[in-house]
Coordinates of C-alpha atoms and ligand atoms in Angstrom, one line a residue:
X1 CA -17.8 26.3 -11.3
X2 CA -17.0 23.1 -13.2
X3 CA -18.1 19.5 -12.5
X4 CA -16.0 16.5 -13.6
X5 CA -17.5 13.0 -13.4
X6 CA -15.5 9.8 -13.1
X7 CA -15.5 6.7 -10.8
X8 CA -15.3 6.6 -7.0
X9 CA -12.9 4.0 -5.6
X10 CA -13.1 5.3 -2.0
X11 CA -16.2 7.0 -0.6
X12 CA -16.5 10.2 1.4
X13 CA -16.4 13.9 0.9
X14 CA -13.4 16.3 1.0
X15 CA -13.1 20.0 0.5
X16 CA -9.7 21.6 0.0
X17 CA -7.1 23.0 -2.4
X18 CA -5.8 21.3 -5.6
X19 CA -2.3 19.9 -5.3
X20 CA -0.9 18.5 -8.5
X21 CA 1.7 15.8 -8.2
X22 CA 3.6 15.2 -11.4
X23 CA 5.6 12.0 -11.9
X24 CA 9.2 12.3 -12.8
X25 CA 9.7 10.5 -16.0
X26 CA 12.9 11.4 -17.8
X27 CA 13.0 10.2 -21.3
X28 CA 16.6 10.4 -22.4
X29 CA 16.3 10.1 -26.2
X30 CA 19.8 11.6 -27.0
X31 CA 22.2 9.0 -25.7
X32 CA 25.4 9.3 -27.7
X33 CA 27.3 12.2 -29.2
X34 CA 30.1 12.6 -31.8
X35 CA 33.6 13.9 -31.0
X36 CA 32.8 17.4 -32.3
X37 CA 30.0 17.8 -29.7
X38 CA 32.3 17.1 -26.7
X39 CA 33.2 20.7 -26.0
X40 CA 29.6 21.9 -26.1
X41 CA 28.5 19.1 -23.8
X42 CA 31.2 20.1 -21.3
X43 CA 30.2 23.7 -21.3
X44 CA 26.5 22.7 -20.9
X45 CA 27.5 20.6 -17.9
X46 CA 29.2 23.6 -16.1
X47 CA 26.3 25.8 -16.9
X48 CA 23.6 23.4 -15.6
X49 CA 25.5 22.7 -12.4
X50 CA 25.8 26.4 -11.6
X51 CA 22.1 27.0 -12.3
X52 CA 21.0 24.0 -10.2
X53 CA 23.1 25.2 -7.3
X54 CA 21.6 28.7 -7.7
X55 CA 18.1 27.1 -7.7
X56 CA 18.9 25.3 -4.4
X57 CA 20.2 28.5 -2.9
X58 CA 17.0 30.3 -3.9
X59 CA 14.9 27.5 -2.4
X60 CA 16.7 27.8 0.9
X61 CA 16.1 31.6 1.0
X62 CA 12.5 31.5 -0.3
X63 CA 10.9 29.0 2.0
X64 CA 10.4 28.2 5.6
X65 CA 12.7 25.3 6.3
X66 CA 13.5 23.1 9.3
X67 CA 17.1 22.7 10.1
X68 CA 16.9 19.1 8.7
X69 CA 15.6 20.2 5.3
X70 CA 18.3 22.9 5.0
X71 CA 20.9 20.2 5.9
X72 CA 19.5 18.0 3.1
X73 CA 19.6 20.8 0.6
X74 CA 23.2 21.6 1.6
X75 CA 24.2 18.0 1.2
X76 CA 22.7 18.1 -2.4
X77 CA 24.9 21.2 -3.1
X78 CA 27.9 19.3 -1.9
X79 CA 27.1 16.3 -4.1
X80 CA 26.9 18.7 -7.1
X81 CA 30.2 20.4 -6.2
X82 CA 32.1 17.1 -5.6
X83 CA 35.2 17.0 -7.9
X84 CA 34.9 13.2 -8.3
X85 CA 31.4 13.6 -9.7
X86 CA 32.5 16.3 -12.1
X87 CA 35.5 14.2 -13.3
X88 CA 33.4 11.1 -13.8
X89 CA 30.9 13.0 -15.9
X90 CA 33.6 14.7 -18.0
X91 CA 35.2 11.3 -18.5
X92 CA 31.9 9.6 -19.6
X93 CA 31.4 12.5 -22.1
X94 CA 35.0 12.6 -23.5
X95 CA 35.9 8.9 -23.5
X96 CA 32.6 7.1 -23.8
X97 CA 31.0 9.8 -26.0
X98 CA 27.8 9.8 -23.9
X99 CA 25.4 12.8 -24.0
X100 CA 25.4 14.9 -20.9
X101 CA 22.0 13.6 -19.7
X102 CA 23.0 10.0 -20.4
X103 CA 26.3 10.5 -18.5
X104 CA 24.5 11.9 -15.5
X105 CA 22.0 9.0 -15.5
X106 CA 24.9 6.5 -15.8
X107 CA 26.8 8.1 -13.0
X108 CA 23.9 8.3 -10.5
X109 CA 22.7 4.7 -11.3
X110 CA 26.1 3.4 -10.4
X111 CA 26.5 5.5 -7.2
X112 CA 22.9 4.7 -6.1
X113 CA 23.6 1.0 -6.7
X114 CA 26.8 1.1 -4.6
X115 CA 25.0 2.8 -1.7
X116 CA 22.0 0.4 -1.9
X117 CA 24.4 -2.6 -1.7
X118 CA 26.1 -1.3 1.4
X119 CA 25.1 -3.3 4.5
X120 CA 24.9 -0.2 6.6
X121 CA 21.7 1.7 6.9
X122 CA 23.4 5.1 7.5
X123 CA 25.4 4.8 4.2
X124 CA 22.7 3.2 2.2
X125 CA 20.2 5.8 3.3
X126 CA 22.4 8.3 1.4
X127 CA 21.2 6.9 -1.9
X128 CA 17.9 8.8 -1.6
X129 CA 20.0 12.1 -1.6
X130 CA 21.7 11.0 -4.8
X131 CA 18.4 10.0 -6.4
X132 CA 17.0 13.4 -5.5
X133 CA 20.1 15.2 -7.0
X134 CA 19.9 13.1 -10.1
X135 CA 16.2 14.0 -10.6
X136 CA 16.8 17.7 -9.9
X137 CA 19.7 17.9 -12.4
X138 CA 18.0 15.8 -15.1
X139 CA 14.8 17.8 -14.6
X140 CA 16.8 21.0 -15.2
X141 CA 18.6 19.8 -18.2
X142 CA 15.5 18.3 -19.8
X143 CA 13.5 21.3 -18.7
X144 CA 11.2 19.5 -16.2
X145 CA 11.8 21.0 -12.8
X146 CA 11.4 19.1 -9.6
X147 CA 8.4 19.9 -7.5
X148 CA 9.5 21.1 -4.1
X149 CA 6.2 22.3 -2.7
X150 CA 5.0 21.0 0.6
X151 CA 1.7 19.2 1.0
X152 CA -0.8 20.9 3.3
X153 CA -3.4 19.2 5.3
X154 CA -6.1 21.0 3.3
X155 CA -4.8 19.6 0.0
X156 CA -6.4 17.2 -2.3
X157 CA -3.9 15.3 -4.4
X158 CA -4.3 15.2 -8.2
X159 CA -2.0 12.8 -10.1
X160 CA -1.9 10.6 -13.2
X161 CA -1.6 7.5 -11.0
X162 CA -0.7 6.9 -7.4
X163 CA 1.1 4.0 -5.9
X164 CA 0.3 2.4 -2.5
X165 CA 3.3 3.8 -0.7
X166 CA 2.4 7.3 -1.8
X167 CA -1.1 6.9 -0.4
X168 CA 0.4 5.9 3.0
X169 CA 2.9 8.7 2.9
X170 CA 0.3 11.3 2.0
X171 CA -1.9 10.0 4.8
X172 CA 0.7 10.9 7.3
X173 CA 0.7 14.4 5.8
X174 CA -3.1 14.7 6.5
X175 CA -4.0 14.8 2.8
X176 CA -7.8 14.9 2.5
X177 CA -8.5 13.2 -0.8
X178 CA -7.0 11.7 -4.0
X179 CA -8.1 12.1 -7.6
X180 CA -6.2 10.1 -10.3
X181 CA -6.4 9.8 -14.1
X182 CA -6.4 6.0 -13.9
X183 CA -6.5 3.3 -11.2
X184 CA -8.6 0.3 -10.2
X185 CA -10.8 0.0 -7.2
X186 CA -9.1 -3.3 -6.4
X187 CA -5.6 -1.9 -6.4
X188 CA -3.8 -1.6 -3.1
X189 CA -3.8 2.2 -3.4
X190 CA -7.6 2.1 -3.4
X191 CA -7.7 -0.4 -0.5
X192 CA -5.5 1.8 1.6
X193 CA -7.4 5.0 0.8
X194 CA -10.6 3.2 1.8
X195 CA -8.9 1.9 5.0
X196 CA -8.0 5.4 5.9
X197 CA -11.4 6.8 5.1
X198 CA -9.9 9.1 2.4
X199 CA -12.1 9.7 -0.7
X200 CA -10.5 8.7 -4.0
X201 CA -11.7 9.2 -7.5
X202 CA -10.4 7.7 -10.8
X203 CA -11.0 7.6 -14.5
X204 CA -10.4 11.2 -15.6
X205 CA -8.4 11.2 -18.9
X206 CA -6.3 14.3 -19.2
X207 CA -7.1 15.2 -15.6
X208 CA -4.0 17.3 -15.0
X209 CA -4.8 19.6 -18.0
X210 CA -8.2 20.5 -16.5
X211 CA -7.1 21.9 -13.1
X212 CA -4.6 24.3 -11.5
X213 CA -2.8 24.2 -8.2
X214 CA -4.5 25.9 -5.3
X215 CA -8.0 26.0 -6.8
X216 CA -10.7 25.2 -4.4
X217 CA -12.1 21.7 -5.0
X218 CA -14.9 19.5 -3.7
X219 CA -14.3 15.8 -4.0
X220 CA -17.4 13.7 -3.8
X221 CA -16.5 10.1 -3.4
X222 CA -20.1 9.1 -2.9
X223 CA -21.2 10.3 -6.4
X224 CA -17.8 9.9 -8.2
X225 CA -17.3 13.5 -9.1
X226 CA -15.3 16.6 -8.3
X227 CA -16.2 20.3 -8.5
X228 CA -13.7 23.0 -9.2
X229 CA -14.2 26.5 -7.8
X230 CA -17.7 25.7 -6.5
X231 CA -20.3 28.5 -6.1
X232 CA -21.3 29.5 -2.6
X233 CA -24.5 27.5 -2.6
X234 CA -22.7 24.3 -3.7
X235 CA -20.0 24.9 -1.2
X236 CA -22.5 25.3 1.6
X237 CA -24.4 22.2 0.6
X238 CA -21.2 20.1 0.7
X239 CA -20.1 21.6 4.0
X240 CA -23.5 20.4 5.3
X241 CA -22.9 16.9 3.8
X242 CA -19.4 16.8 5.4
X243 CA -21.0 17.6 8.8
X244 CA -23.5 14.8 8.2
X245 CA -20.6 12.4 7.4
X246 CA -18.9 13.4 10.7
X247 CA -22.3 13.0 12.6
X248 CA -22.8 9.5 11.1
X249 CA -19.3 8.4 12.3
X250 CA -20.0 9.9 15.7
X251 CA -23.3 8.0 16.0
X252 CA -21.5 4.8 15.2
X253 CA -19.3 5.3 18.2
X254 CA -22.3 4.5 20.4
X255 CA -22.0 0.8 19.5
X256 CA -18.3 0.6 20.2
X257 CA -18.7 -1.4 23.4
X258 CA -21.3 -3.8 22.2
X259 CA -20.4 -7.5 21.5
X260 CA -20.4 -8.3 17.8
X261 CA -23.2 -10.8 17.5
X262 CA -26.3 -11.4 15.3
X263 CA -29.8 -10.9 16.5
X264 CA -29.9 -14.7 17.3
X265 CA -26.6 -14.4 19.3
X266 CA -24.2 -15.9 16.8
X267 CA -20.8 -14.3 17.6
X268 CA -18.5 -13.0 14.9
X269 CA -15.0 -11.7 15.7
X270 CA -14.3 -8.3 14.1
X271 CA -10.7 -7.5 13.5
X272 CA -8.7 -4.8 11.7
X273 CA -6.5 -4.7 8.7
X274 CA -3.6 -2.2 9.0
X275 CA -0.9 -1.1 6.5
X276 CA 1.2 1.2 8.7
X277 CA 1.7 1.4 12.4
X278 CA 0.2 4.9 12.6
X279 CA -3.3 3.2 12.1
X280 CA -3.2 1.7 15.6
X281 CA -4.9 4.7 17.2
X282 CA -7.9 4.3 14.9
X283 CA -7.9 0.5 15.7
X284 CA -8.0 1.2 19.4
X285 CA -10.7 3.8 19.0
X286 CA -13.0 1.3 17.2
X287 CA -12.2 -1.4 19.9
X288 CA -11.3 -3.9 17.3
X289 CA -10.8 -7.4 18.7
X290 CA -7.3 -7.6 17.2
X291 CA -5.3 -7.1 14.0
X292 CA -6.5 -9.6 11.5
X293 CA -4.0 -8.5 8.9
X294 CA -0.9 -6.4 9.2
X295 CA 0.4 -5.9 5.7
X296 CA 4.1 -5.5 6.6
X297 CA 5.3 -4.8 3.0
X298 CA 4.7 -1.1 3.6
X299 CA 7.7 -1.2 5.9
X300 CA 9.8 -2.3 2.9
X301 CA 8.6 -0.2 0.0
X302 CA 9.2 3.4 -0.9
X303 CA 12.6 3.4 0.8
X304 CA 16.2 2.8 -0.2
X305 CA 17.2 0.4 2.5
X306 CA 15.5 -2.6 3.9
X307 CA 14.4 -2.4 7.6
X308 CA 16.8 -4.3 9.8
X309 CA 15.8 -6.8 12.5
X310 CA 16.0 -4.3 15.3
X311 CA 13.7 -1.8 13.5
X312 CA 11.1 -4.5 12.7
X313 CA 11.4 -5.9 16.2
X314 CA 10.6 -2.5 17.8
X315 CA 7.6 -1.9 15.4
X316 CA 6.1 -5.4 16.0
X317 CA 6.6 -5.3 19.7
X318 CA 5.0 -1.8 20.0
X319 CA 1.9 -3.0 18.1
X320 CA 1.7 -6.2 20.0
X321 CA 1.9 -4.4 23.3
X322 CA -0.6 -1.8 22.4
X323 CA -3.1 -4.4 21.3
X324 CA -2.4 -6.9 24.2
X325 CA -4.2 -9.3 25.0
X326 CA -5.9 -9.1 21.6
X327 CA -4.2 -11.0 18.8
X328 CA -2.0 -9.4 16.1
X329 CA -1.7 -11.3 12.9
X330 CA 1.5 -10.3 11.1
X331 CA 1.6 -11.2 7.5
X332 CA 5.1 -11.8 6.2
X333 CA 6.2 -9.6 3.4
X334 CA 4.0 -9.6 0.3
X335 CA 5.9 -7.2 -1.9
X336 CA 5.5 -7.7 -5.6
X337 CA 2.3 -7.4 -7.8
X338 CA 1.5 -3.7 -7.4
X339 CA 3.3 -3.3 -4.1
X340 CA 6.8 -2.9 -5.6
X341 CA 10.0 -2.4 -3.6
X342 CA 12.9 -0.6 -5.3
X343 CA 15.2 -3.2 -3.8
X344 CA 13.3 -6.5 -3.8
X345 CA 11.6 -6.0 -7.1
X346 CA 14.4 -4.4 -9.2
X347 CA 13.3 -6.1 -12.4
X348 CA 10.0 -5.2 -14.0
X349 CA 8.3 -8.5 -14.4
X350 CA 6.0 -9.0 -17.4
X351 CA 3.3 -10.4 -15.3
X352 CA 4.0 -9.3 -11.7
X353 CA 0.8 -10.6 -10.2
X354 CA 1.8 -14.1 -11.3
X355 CA 5.4 -13.5 -10.5
X356 CA 7.8 -13.3 -7.5
X357 CA 5.4 -12.1 -4.8
X358 CA 4.2 -13.3 -1.4
X359 CA 5.9 -16.3 0.1
X360 CA 7.8 -16.9 -3.2
X361 CA 9.7 -13.7 -2.7
X362 CA 10.5 -14.6 0.9
X363 CA 11.9 -18.0 -0.2
X364 CA 13.9 -16.3 -2.9
X365 CA 15.4 -13.9 -0.3
X366 CA 15.8 -16.3 2.6
X367 CA 18.1 -14.0 4.6
X368 CA 15.5 -11.2 4.5
X369 CA 12.7 -13.6 5.4
X370 CA 14.7 -14.8 8.4
X371 CA 15.2 -11.3 9.6
X372 CA 11.5 -10.7 9.6
X373 CA 10.7 -14.1 11.3
X374 CA 13.4 -13.4 14.0
X375 CA 12.0 -10.0 14.6
X376 CA 8.5 -11.4 15.0
X377 CA 9.6 -14.3 17.3
X378 CA 11.5 -11.7 19.5
X379 CA 8.5 -9.4 19.6
X380 CA 6.1 -12.1 20.6
X381 CA 7.1 -12.2 24.3
X382 CA 3.4 -11.4 25.3
X383 CA 2.3 -14.3 23.1
X384 CA -0.4 -12.4 21.2
X385 CA 1.3 -12.3 17.8
X386 CA 0.5 -14.9 15.1
X387 CA 2.3 -15.3 11.7
X388 CA 0.5 -15.5 8.4
X389 CA 2.0 -16.4 5.1
X390 CA 0.7 -14.8 1.8
X391 CA 0.3 -16.4 -1.6
X392 CA 0.4 -20.0 -0.4
X393 CA -0.3 -22.4 -3.3
X394 CA 0.3 -25.7 -1.6
X395 CA 1.1 -27.3 1.8
X396 CA 4.8 -27.8 1.0
X397 CA 5.2 -24.0 1.2
X398 CA 3.7 -24.0 4.7
X399 CA 6.0 -26.8 5.8
X400 CA 9.0 -25.0 4.3
X401 CA 8.1 -21.8 6.1
X402 CA 7.7 -23.7 9.4
X403 CA 11.1 -25.2 9.0
X404 CA 12.6 -21.7 8.6
X405 CA 10.8 -20.5 11.7
X406 CA 12.4 -23.5 13.6
X407 CA 15.8 -22.6 12.2
X408 CA 15.3 -19.0 13.4
X409 CA 14.3 -20.1 16.8
X410 CA 17.4 -22.3 17.1
X411 CA 19.6 -19.4 16.1
X412 CA 18.0 -17.2 18.7
X413 CA 18.5 -19.9 21.4
X414 CA 22.2 -20.1 20.4
X415 CA 22.5 -16.3 20.5
X416 CA 20.7 -16.2 23.9
X417 CA 18.2 -13.7 22.6
X418 CA 14.8 -13.5 24.3
X419 CA 12.0 -14.9 22.1
X420 CA 8.7 -16.8 22.2
X421 CA 8.7 -20.6 22.5
X422 CA 5.6 -21.0 20.4
X423 CA 3.7 -19.0 17.8
X424 CA 0.5 -19.7 15.9
X425 CA 0.8 -20.1 12.2
X426 CA -1.8 -19.3 9.5
X427 CA -2.1 -19.5 5.7
X428 CA -3.7 -17.0 3.5
X429 CA -6.1 -18.7 1.1
X430 CA -5.9 -16.5 -2.0
X431 CA -5.0 -18.9 -4.8
X432 CA -7.5 -21.5 -6.0
X433 CA -5.0 -24.3 -5.6
X434 CA -4.8 -23.4 -1.9
X435 CA -8.6 -23.3 -1.5
X436 CA -9.0 -26.7 -3.2
X437 CA -6.3 -28.2 -0.9
X438 CA -7.3 -26.4 2.2
X439 CA -8.1 -29.7 3.9
X440 CA -4.4 -30.6 3.8
X441 CA -3.2 -27.0 4.5
X442 CA -5.5 -26.8 7.6
X443 CA -3.7 -29.8 9.1
X444 CA -0.5 -27.7 9.2
X445 CA -2.1 -24.5 10.4
X446 CA -3.7 -22.9 13.4
X447 CA -6.0 -20.7 11.4
X448 CA -6.8 -19.7 7.8
X449 CA -7.6 -16.3 6.4
X450 CA -9.2 -15.9 3.0
X451 CA -7.7 -13.1 0.9
X452 CA -10.7 -12.6 -1.4
X453 CA -9.0 -9.8 -3.4
X454 CA -6.4 -12.2 -4.8
X455 CA -8.7 -15.2 -4.7
X456 CA -11.0 -13.4 -7.1
X457 CA -8.1 -12.2 -9.3
X458 CA -6.6 -15.7 -9.6
X459 CA -9.9 -17.6 -9.9
X460 CA -11.3 -15.5 -12.6
X461 CA -7.9 -14.6 -14.3
X462 CA -8.6 -10.9 -14.0
X463 CA -5.8 -8.5 -13.1
X464 CA -7.0 -6.7 -10.1
X465 CA -5.1 -3.6 -11.0
X466 CA -6.2 -3.3 -14.6
X467 CA -9.2 -1.0 -15.1
X468 CA -9.8 -2.3 -18.6
X469 CA -10.9 -5.7 -17.2
X470 CA -12.6 -4.3 -14.2
X471 CA -16.1 -5.5 -15.2
X472 CA -14.8 -9.1 -15.2
X473 CA -13.6 -8.8 -11.6
X474 CA -16.4 -10.1 -9.4
X475 CA -16.1 -11.6 -6.0
X476 CA -19.6 -13.0 -6.1
X477 CA -18.8 -15.2 -9.1
X478 CA -20.2 -18.7 -8.2
X479 CA -16.7 -20.1 -8.5
X480 CA -15.3 -17.7 -5.9
X481 CA -18.2 -18.5 -3.5
X482 CA -17.7 -22.2 -3.9
X483 CA -14.0 -21.8 -3.1
X484 CA -14.8 -19.9 0.0
X485 CA -17.4 -22.5 1.1
X486 CA -14.8 -25.3 0.5
X487 CA -12.2 -23.5 2.6
X488 CA -14.6 -22.9 5.5
X489 CA -15.7 -26.5 5.5
X490 CA -12.1 -27.8 5.4
X491 CA -11.0 -25.5 8.2
X492 CA -13.9 -26.4 10.4
X493 CA -13.5 -30.1 9.8
X494 CA -9.9 -29.7 11.0
X495 CA -11.0 -27.8 14.1
X496 CA -9.5 -24.4 13.1
X497 CA -11.1 -21.0 12.6
X498 CA -11.3 -19.1 9.3
X499 CA -11.4 -15.4 8.6
X500 CA -12.0 -13.2 5.5
X501 CA -9.5 -10.3 5.3
X502 CA -10.1 -9.3 1.7
X503 CA -12.4 -6.5 0.6
X504 CA -15.4 -8.8 0.5
X505 CA -15.5 -8.4 4.3
X506 CA -15.9 -4.7 3.8
X507 CA -18.8 -4.8 1.4
X508 CA -22.0 -4.3 3.3
X509 CA -24.2 -6.3 1.0
X510 CA -21.9 -9.4 1.2
X511 CA -21.8 -9.7 5.0
X512 CA -25.0 -11.9 5.3
X513 CA -23.5 -14.3 2.6
X514 CA -20.1 -14.6 4.4
X515 CA -21.7 -15.1 7.8
X516 CA -24.2 -17.6 6.3
X517 CA -21.4 -19.5 4.7
X518 CA -19.9 -20.0 8.2
X519 CA -17.1 -17.5 8.4
X520 CA -15.8 -17.0 12.0
X521 CA -13.9 -13.7 11.7
X522 CA -13.9 -10.6 9.5
X523 CA -11.0 -8.3 9.2
X524 CA -11.6 -4.9 7.7
X525 CA -10.0 -1.4 7.8
X526 CA -10.4 0.2 11.2
X527 CA -12.5 3.0 9.7
X528 CA -15.1 0.5 8.4
X529 CA -15.3 -1.6 11.5
X530 CA -18.2 0.0 13.3
X531 CA -20.4 0.2 10.2
X532 CA -19.9 -3.5 9.8
X533 CA -20.7 -4.1 13.5
X534 CA -24.0 -2.3 13.0
X535 CA -24.8 -4.6 10.0
X536 CA -24.0 -7.7 12.0
X537 CA -26.1 -6.5 15.0
X538 CA -29.1 -6.2 12.7
X539 CA -28.7 -9.6 11.1
X540 CA -30.3 -13.0 11.7
X541 CA -27.8 -15.9 11.5
X542 CA -30.6 -18.3 10.7
X543 CA -31.7 -16.2 7.7
X544 CA -28.1 -15.7 6.6
X545 CA -27.6 -19.5 6.5
X546 CA -30.6 -19.9 4.4
X547 CA -29.5 -17.1 2.1
X548 CA -26.1 -18.7 1.6
X549 CA -27.7 -22.1 0.9
X550 CA -29.8 -20.5 -1.9
X551 CA -26.9 -18.6 -3.3
X552 CA -24.7 -21.8 -3.5
X553 CA -27.3 -23.2 -5.8
X554 CA -27.3 -20.3 -8.2
X555 CA -25.5 -20.4 -11.6
X556 CA -24.9 -16.8 -12.5
X557 CA -23.5 -13.6 -11.1
X558 CA -26.7 -11.8 -12.1
X559 CA -28.9 -14.1 -10.0
X560 CA -26.6 -13.8 -7.0
X561 CA -26.5 -10.0 -7.3
X562 CA -30.2 -9.8 -7.4
X563 CA -30.5 -11.9 -4.3
X564 CA -28.0 -9.8 -2.5
X565 CA -29.2 -6.5 -3.8
X566 CA -25.5 -6.0 -4.6
X567 CA -24.7 -3.1 -6.9
Ligands
PEP2 C1 -6.3 -10.3 -0.4 O1 -5.7 -10.7 -1.4 O2 -7.6 -10.4 -0.3 C2 -5.6 -9.7 0.7 C3 -6.2 -9.4 1.8 O3 -4.3 -9.4 0.5 P1 -3.8 -8.1 -0.4 O4 -5.0 -7.3 -0.7 O5 -2.8 -7.4 0.5 O6 -3.2 -8.7 -1.6
MG3 MG1 -3.6 -10.8 -1.3

């Protein structure tokens, strides 16, 4: 038995088998060859193609496959046997004097680019097959084979890093926990893991050298440690803790039908944040009063084609119908920052969190933005959908977005497509400039929602994804609290409600402060909702207001922490 200590970024306990996920990083150092090497390179090409085809045949024989997965593997063989492919590679070697690996990279980059640009989802979906074949072949030549293993629902994923779309994808495969070498607690990956109640640990240098696939592991997201090959006593103890965790969750279900109000009857609306449509079941179970934030960018990332209007329309309509009459706040695409899309963010920005993300990206890709708006307007027949714009920095952006909505509505009228006459509009307040001008922004909006994750990042100039500056990231910095206070006051003065949908709303110790500051709604991951409801049920609004009043007068984080007993 071996114990490894790191940091927890999502709580909970999981017991399962180690599953190592290695990233495919192909470092092609040998790019060019001289004329004398041409012949050897061509022989190498034939040899590797033959071996990779044999590997695929072995894979088909060795494993249990569905018809679909055999079809995919057969398609990969066809790509490798295609004479056009072989001629192009030979040409790149003979005429351009490229090394075999560089020629392969060049060829597939071109082909994938062509497929991606095709305005037809069937053709463009083919690019993922080409990417797969490219990885398989390069992996073989550079001696780094592709991992074809399946993920089981008893697995705990170990990886160097994990991106948000992988977390959502693994969630649908019933993965029980994540452990990564590096990753910040404020990253979207961590937020999603927390939202799905999946434990996640980070900060284990050389993690992948310390473990082996299929070893039994206990992940303790409460203590920030994992245990490899636990002894019987430890395993029994953790099985017991796991039972207690399940029991606690079951106990919370007893308050599911209670109204969310403080002891002195101050009502708070409790809503849910979702990242993927699959979370709706959990939202329904917790009897959430609506979706306070649907992060739609996860429909756009980790895929090779963008979702068309029809696909988006169906998703939004289904969610709106299943939540009816409760509201569903759809946030328009916020790709960028750490939520990168292959297609929308093809260029690696030096400073992505200050770059083309949120509403800026939508304005830069107006056609794509219009597709999303049209899909939302068409899906809002029941009238319970609201639109929210991310990364608003000034009122002009709201006015511009509203003009685009108007344009979309006019187009739908001309096309005689059913859609809603009216839709409520909200701005996310996550940039200090928006908080400071929230008086003007409120006049153009039906509601505001404070994104405290980004508001903290941009107020304190701390990259939320960078572990090295983690200690500077603090949502209870007096400046952040002042901006929240300003936003609430300005919204209320203009007769609109204001929510917090960032992680501050999920931090138990901060609930009295937010409620005392006058927040109307809290939106959190569905798995957290009942825990939060219990906190609110035990709270006095009068005392919370007095607490907020005292905190607003404090000058340091340390004083505030002490007052909130925040760790
Ligand atoms: C936020 O910034 O607080 C927020 C809710 O948006 P996201 O975490 O998706 O950037
Ligand atoms: Mg944000």
